[in-house]
Amino acid sequence: MINSLSIVLPVFNEEKRLNKTFFHIEKFLKKTKIKNLEFIFVNDGSVDKSRKLILNFLKKRLKGTTKKKLLDMKKNVGKGAALKAGVKEAGFQWVLTSDIDFSVPLFEIERWQQKNLIIDRKIVYFGSRAHLESKVESKFYRKFIGEFLRIFISLFLGINIRDTQCGFKLYNKLTAKKIFSRLKFFGYEHDIEIVLLLKKEKTRVVELPVTWKHVSDSKVNIIVDSFKTFVKILLIKIKYN
């Protein structure tokens, strides 16, 4: 049972999507049964109005007993680095990392609990679009590239996790802080390094079903970023071989 949860949200030039993010958080707060919540926004060197919008939200709309933080990176260093900074500051029993667009809604945490899927604090739980019970709305070419990447990662690195790249992941605090403190790769490939670090620590990973929907104005360029990830996978292979 999750009684306290820190939610870490990396942000980079998201002014167009933040209002939907804020609305989703407010909706979640009205319905969630989790008693203690902490939202940690990590501004990863945004040059638009993201920081100003987040500050306004934290001061004027996110009220009550909910804890809140805004961390600022001096420059854009990557999603992995932003998450590393946020996890370091997390104070509650459980730590959830999530994409800012909530392509996986926060309510998945409630569904996981209702179905008694969170069974052990020693386990790390990955939201998985490849799970048989997941509901995924995405364009065909994104699914194709995603599946190709999964197969490549599995064969090349010996990783049995079917979906390493979904941003919705749940850790107990001690495991999260240990793993993220050792993170060295800060792009989208950081998810793969996390799996290898967990494997090294002999920490069990369980993939859970999610409802996932592609959200417009994503910063991910499916072609360019996939190519960059392939290159970084080669470097990860050298480091962890």
Short mmCIF file of C-alpha atoms in Angstrom, two decimals:
data_model
loop_
_atom_site.label_atom_id
_atom_site.label_comp_id
_atom_site.label_asym_id
_atom_site.label_seq_id
_atom_site.Cartn_x
_atom_site.Cartn_y
_atom_site.Cartn_z
CA MET A 1 0.00 0.00 0.00
CA ILE A 2 1.35 3.39 -0.99
CA ASN A 3 0.81 5.96 1.77
CA SER A 4 3.40 8.50 0.66
CA LEU A 5 4.65 9.24 -2.85
CA SER A 6 7.14 11.62 -4.44
CA ILE A 7 6.42 12.31 -8.11
CA VAL A 8 9.39 13.52 -10.16
CA LEU A 9 8.60 15.44 -13.36
CA PRO A 10 11.38 16.56 -15.75
CA VAL A 11 10.55 19.68 -17.79
CA PHE A 12 12.21 21.12 -20.87
CA ASN A 13 10.49 23.87 -22.88
CA GLU A 14 6.96 22.60 -22.15
CA GLU A 15 4.99 25.85 -22.01
CA LYS A 16 2.49 24.60 -24.62
CA ARG A 17 1.54 21.52 -22.60
CA LEU A 18 1.87 22.61 -18.99
CA ASN A 19 -1.71 23.79 -18.53
CA LYS A 20 -2.94 20.27 -19.33
CA THR A 21 -0.34 18.93 -16.91
CA PHE A 22 -1.57 21.21 -14.12
CA PHE A 23 -5.21 20.31 -14.77
CA HIS A 24 -4.37 16.60 -14.61
CA ILE A 25 -2.54 17.04 -11.29
CA GLU A 26 -5.49 18.92 -9.79
CA LYS A 27 -7.88 16.21 -10.97
CA PHE A 28 -5.65 13.52 -9.50
CA LEU A 29 -5.41 15.30 -6.14
CA LYS A 30 -9.20 15.43 -5.85
CA LYS A 31 -9.58 11.67 -6.29
CA THR A 32 -6.43 9.98 -5.03
CA LYS A 33 -6.40 8.03 -1.79
CA ILE A 34 -2.68 8.52 -1.26
CA LYS A 35 -2.38 10.61 1.90
CA ASN A 36 1.04 12.19 1.45
CA LEU A 37 2.14 13.51 -1.93
CA GLU A 38 5.14 15.45 -3.14
CA PHE A 39 5.53 16.94 -6.62
CA ILE A 40 9.09 17.66 -7.75
CA PHE A 41 9.37 19.62 -10.99
CA VAL A 42 12.87 19.69 -12.48
CA ASN A 43 13.39 22.51 -14.97
CA ASP A 44 16.04 21.14 -17.32
CA GLY A 45 17.35 24.45 -18.64
CA SER A 46 14.13 25.61 -20.31
CA VAL A 47 14.37 28.86 -22.27
CA ASP A 48 10.63 29.39 -22.70
CA LYS A 49 8.02 30.28 -20.05
CA SER A 50 8.00 26.84 -18.42
CA ARG A 51 9.65 27.96 -15.19
CA LYS A 52 7.32 30.93 -14.77
CA LEU A 53 4.23 28.78 -15.38
CA ILE A 54 5.37 26.14 -12.90
CA LEU A 55 6.10 28.71 -10.20
CA ASN A 56 2.66 30.24 -10.68
CA PHE A 57 1.04 26.80 -10.41
CA LEU A 58 2.94 25.90 -7.25
CA LYS A 59 2.17 29.20 -5.56
CA LYS A 60 -1.45 29.78 -6.59
CA ARG A 61 -3.01 26.44 -7.52
CA LEU A 62 -1.16 23.64 -5.75
CA LYS A 63 -2.20 24.35 -2.19
CA GLY A 64 -3.01 22.39 0.96
CA THR A 65 -0.74 19.79 2.50
CA THR A 66 0.80 18.65 -0.78
CA LYS A 67 4.57 19.15 -0.76
CA LYS A 68 6.12 20.81 -3.80
CA LYS A 69 9.51 21.70 -5.20
CA LEU A 70 10.97 23.30 -8.29
CA LEU A 71 14.57 22.45 -9.09
CA ASP A 72 16.53 24.36 -11.74
CA MET A 73 19.29 22.89 -13.86
CA LYS A 74 21.74 25.55 -15.07
CA LYS A 75 21.50 24.27 -18.63
CA ASN A 76 19.76 21.51 -20.56
CA VAL A 77 21.56 18.28 -19.70
CA GLY A 78 18.95 15.63 -20.51
CA LYS A 79 15.98 13.82 -19.06
CA GLY A 80 18.14 11.34 -17.14
CA ALA A 81 20.06 14.11 -15.41
CA ALA A 82 16.83 15.92 -14.52
CA LEU A 83 15.39 12.76 -13.01
CA LYS A 84 18.62 12.13 -11.11
CA ALA A 85 18.39 15.59 -9.53
CA GLY A 86 14.71 15.13 -8.69
CA VAL A 87 15.09 11.68 -7.17
CA LYS A 88 17.90 12.96 -4.98
CA GLU A 89 15.45 15.43 -3.41
CA ALA A 90 12.57 12.95 -3.04
CA GLY A 91 11.47 12.56 0.56
CA PHE A 92 8.62 10.07 0.61
CA GLN A 93 8.40 6.28 0.86
CA TRP A 94 7.82 5.68 -2.84
CA VAL A 95 9.18 7.54 -5.88
CA LEU A 96 7.37 7.76 -9.21
CA THR A 97 9.09 9.08 -12.32
CA SER A 98 6.72 10.30 -15.01
CA ASP A 99 6.73 12.22 -18.26
CA ILE A 100 5.35 15.73 -17.98
CA ASP A 101 2.62 15.09 -20.57
CA PHE A 102 1.16 12.21 -18.52
CA SER A 103 0.94 9.96 -21.57
CA VAL A 104 0.43 7.46 -18.75
CA PRO A 105 -2.03 9.15 -16.37
CA LEU A 106 -1.24 9.38 -12.67
CA PHE A 107 -4.39 7.37 -12.00
CA GLU A 108 -2.51 4.22 -13.06
CA ILE A 109 -1.02 4.22 -9.56
CA GLU A 110 -4.54 3.92 -8.14
CA ARG A 111 -5.39 1.10 -10.56
CA TRP A 112 -2.23 -0.80 -9.68
CA GLN A 113 -3.16 -0.60 -6.02
CA GLN A 114 -6.77 -1.57 -6.59
CA LYS A 115 -5.63 -4.69 -8.45
CA ASN A 116 -3.05 -5.48 -5.73
CA LEU A 117 -0.21 -5.39 -8.25
CA ILE A 118 2.23 -3.63 -5.93
CA ILE A 119 3.15 -6.57 -3.76
CA ASP A 120 6.65 -5.89 -2.43
CA ARG A 121 8.69 -2.77 -1.66
CA LYS A 122 11.83 -4.50 -2.88
CA ILE A 123 10.45 -4.73 -6.42
CA VAL A 124 10.69 -1.92 -9.00
CA TYR A 125 7.58 -1.50 -11.13
CA PHE A 126 7.80 -0.44 -14.78
CA GLY A 127 4.77 0.77 -16.70
CA SER A 128 4.89 -1.30 -19.89
CA ARG A 129 3.21 -0.57 -23.20
CA ALA A 130 4.15 -4.10 -24.26
CA HIS A 131 2.08 -5.70 -21.48
CA LEU A 132 -0.82 -7.77 -22.81
CA GLU A 133 -3.30 -5.82 -20.70
CA SER A 134 -2.01 -2.37 -21.70
CA LYS A 135 -4.10 -0.05 -23.85
CA VAL A 136 -1.91 1.92 -26.24
CA GLU A 137 -2.91 4.68 -28.64
CA SER A 138 -0.04 5.46 -31.00
CA LYS A 139 0.73 5.79 -34.68
CA PHE A 140 1.84 2.65 -36.50
CA TYR A 141 5.36 3.85 -37.27
CA ARG A 142 5.96 4.71 -33.60
CA LYS A 143 4.86 1.23 -32.56
CA PHE A 144 7.08 -0.33 -35.25
CA ILE A 145 10.20 1.62 -34.24
CA GLY A 146 9.46 1.00 -30.56
CA GLU A 147 9.15 -2.74 -31.11
CA PHE A 148 12.35 -2.82 -33.17
CA LEU A 149 14.18 -0.97 -30.40
CA ARG A 150 12.88 -3.41 -27.79
CA ILE A 151 14.08 -6.42 -29.79
CA PHE A 152 17.48 -4.81 -30.38
CA ILE A 153 17.94 -3.99 -26.69
CA SER A 154 16.93 -7.51 -25.69
CA LEU A 155 19.32 -9.23 -28.09
CA PHE A 156 22.24 -6.81 -27.80
CA LEU A 157 22.23 -6.21 -24.04
CA GLY A 158 20.52 -9.34 -22.78
CA ILE A 159 17.67 -7.36 -21.23
CA ASN A 160 14.41 -9.24 -20.81
CA ILE A 161 12.30 -6.18 -20.00
CA ARG A 162 9.91 -5.72 -22.92
CA ASP A 163 9.47 -1.96 -22.48
CA THR A 164 12.43 -0.12 -20.98
CA GLN A 165 11.47 3.29 -22.38
CA CYS A 166 8.09 3.99 -20.80
CA GLY A 167 8.66 6.92 -18.42
CA PHE A 168 6.21 5.69 -15.78
CA LYS A 169 8.30 3.84 -13.17
CA LEU A 170 7.78 3.24 -9.45
CA TYR A 171 10.58 2.64 -6.95
CA ASN A 172 10.92 2.51 -3.21
CA LYS A 173 12.92 5.54 -2.09
CA LEU A 174 16.11 3.73 -1.09
CA THR A 175 16.36 1.85 -4.37
CA ALA A 176 15.59 4.96 -6.43
CA LYS A 177 18.27 7.03 -4.71
CA LYS A 178 20.89 4.28 -5.01
CA ILE A 179 20.25 3.62 -8.69
CA PHE A 180 19.92 7.22 -9.86
CA SER A 181 23.02 8.30 -7.94
CA ARG A 182 25.01 5.93 -10.18
CA LEU A 183 23.43 7.08 -13.45
CA LYS A 184 25.97 8.21 -16.07
CA PHE A 185 23.90 8.36 -19.27
CA PHE A 186 21.50 11.29 -19.33
CA GLY A 187 19.61 11.09 -22.65
CA TYR A 188 16.66 8.83 -23.47
CA GLU A 189 19.04 5.89 -23.10
CA HIS A 190 19.12 6.45 -19.33
CA ASP A 191 16.18 4.03 -19.00
CA ILE A 192 18.35 1.24 -20.38
CA GLU A 193 21.15 2.02 -17.95
CA ILE A 194 18.63 1.92 -15.10
CA VAL A 195 17.68 -1.63 -16.06
CA LEU A 196 21.34 -2.69 -16.11
CA LEU A 197 21.99 -1.03 -12.74
CA LEU A 198 18.98 -2.79 -11.25
CA LYS A 199 20.18 -6.06 -12.74
CA LYS A 200 23.59 -5.51 -11.19
CA GLU A 201 21.94 -4.96 -7.80
CA LYS A 202 19.83 -8.09 -8.36
CA THR A 203 16.69 -5.99 -7.93
CA ARG A 204 13.60 -7.54 -9.46
CA VAL A 205 11.67 -5.55 -12.07
CA VAL A 206 7.99 -6.24 -12.76
CA GLU A 207 6.24 -4.78 -15.80
CA LEU A 208 2.68 -3.61 -15.19
CA PRO A 209 -0.10 -2.67 -17.62
CA VAL A 210 -0.77 0.98 -18.44
CA THR A 211 -3.09 3.10 -20.49
CA TRP A 212 -0.76 5.03 -22.79
CA LYS A 213 -1.64 7.71 -25.31
CA HIS A 214 0.71 9.66 -27.55
CA VAL A 215 0.41 13.36 -26.73
CA SER A 216 1.05 16.02 -29.38
CA ASP A 217 3.95 18.50 -29.13
CA SER A 218 6.25 15.82 -27.72
CA LYS A 219 9.95 16.70 -27.62
CA VAL A 220 10.81 13.20 -28.83
CA ASN A 221 11.80 13.00 -32.48
CA ILE A 222 11.11 9.34 -33.15
CA ILE A 223 13.71 9.09 -35.96
CA VAL A 224 16.54 11.31 -34.66
CA ASP A 225 16.22 10.32 -31.01
CA SER A 226 15.96 6.63 -31.86
CA PHE A 227 19.22 6.89 -33.83
CA LYS A 228 20.92 8.70 -30.94
CA THR A 229 19.67 6.03 -28.56
CA PHE A 230 21.13 3.28 -30.75
CA VAL A 231 24.52 5.00 -30.63
CA LYS A 232 24.34 5.38 -26.85
CA ILE A 233 23.35 1.72 -26.52
CA LEU A 234 26.71 0.85 -28.08
CA LEU A 235 28.47 2.95 -25.42
CA ILE A 236 26.38 1.34 -22.69
CA LYS A 237 27.37 -2.06 -24.02
CA ILE A 238 31.05 -1.12 -23.72
CA LYS A 239 30.60 0.20 -20.16
CA TYR A 240 28.59 -2.74 -18.84
CA ASN A 241 30.11 -5.56 -20.89
#
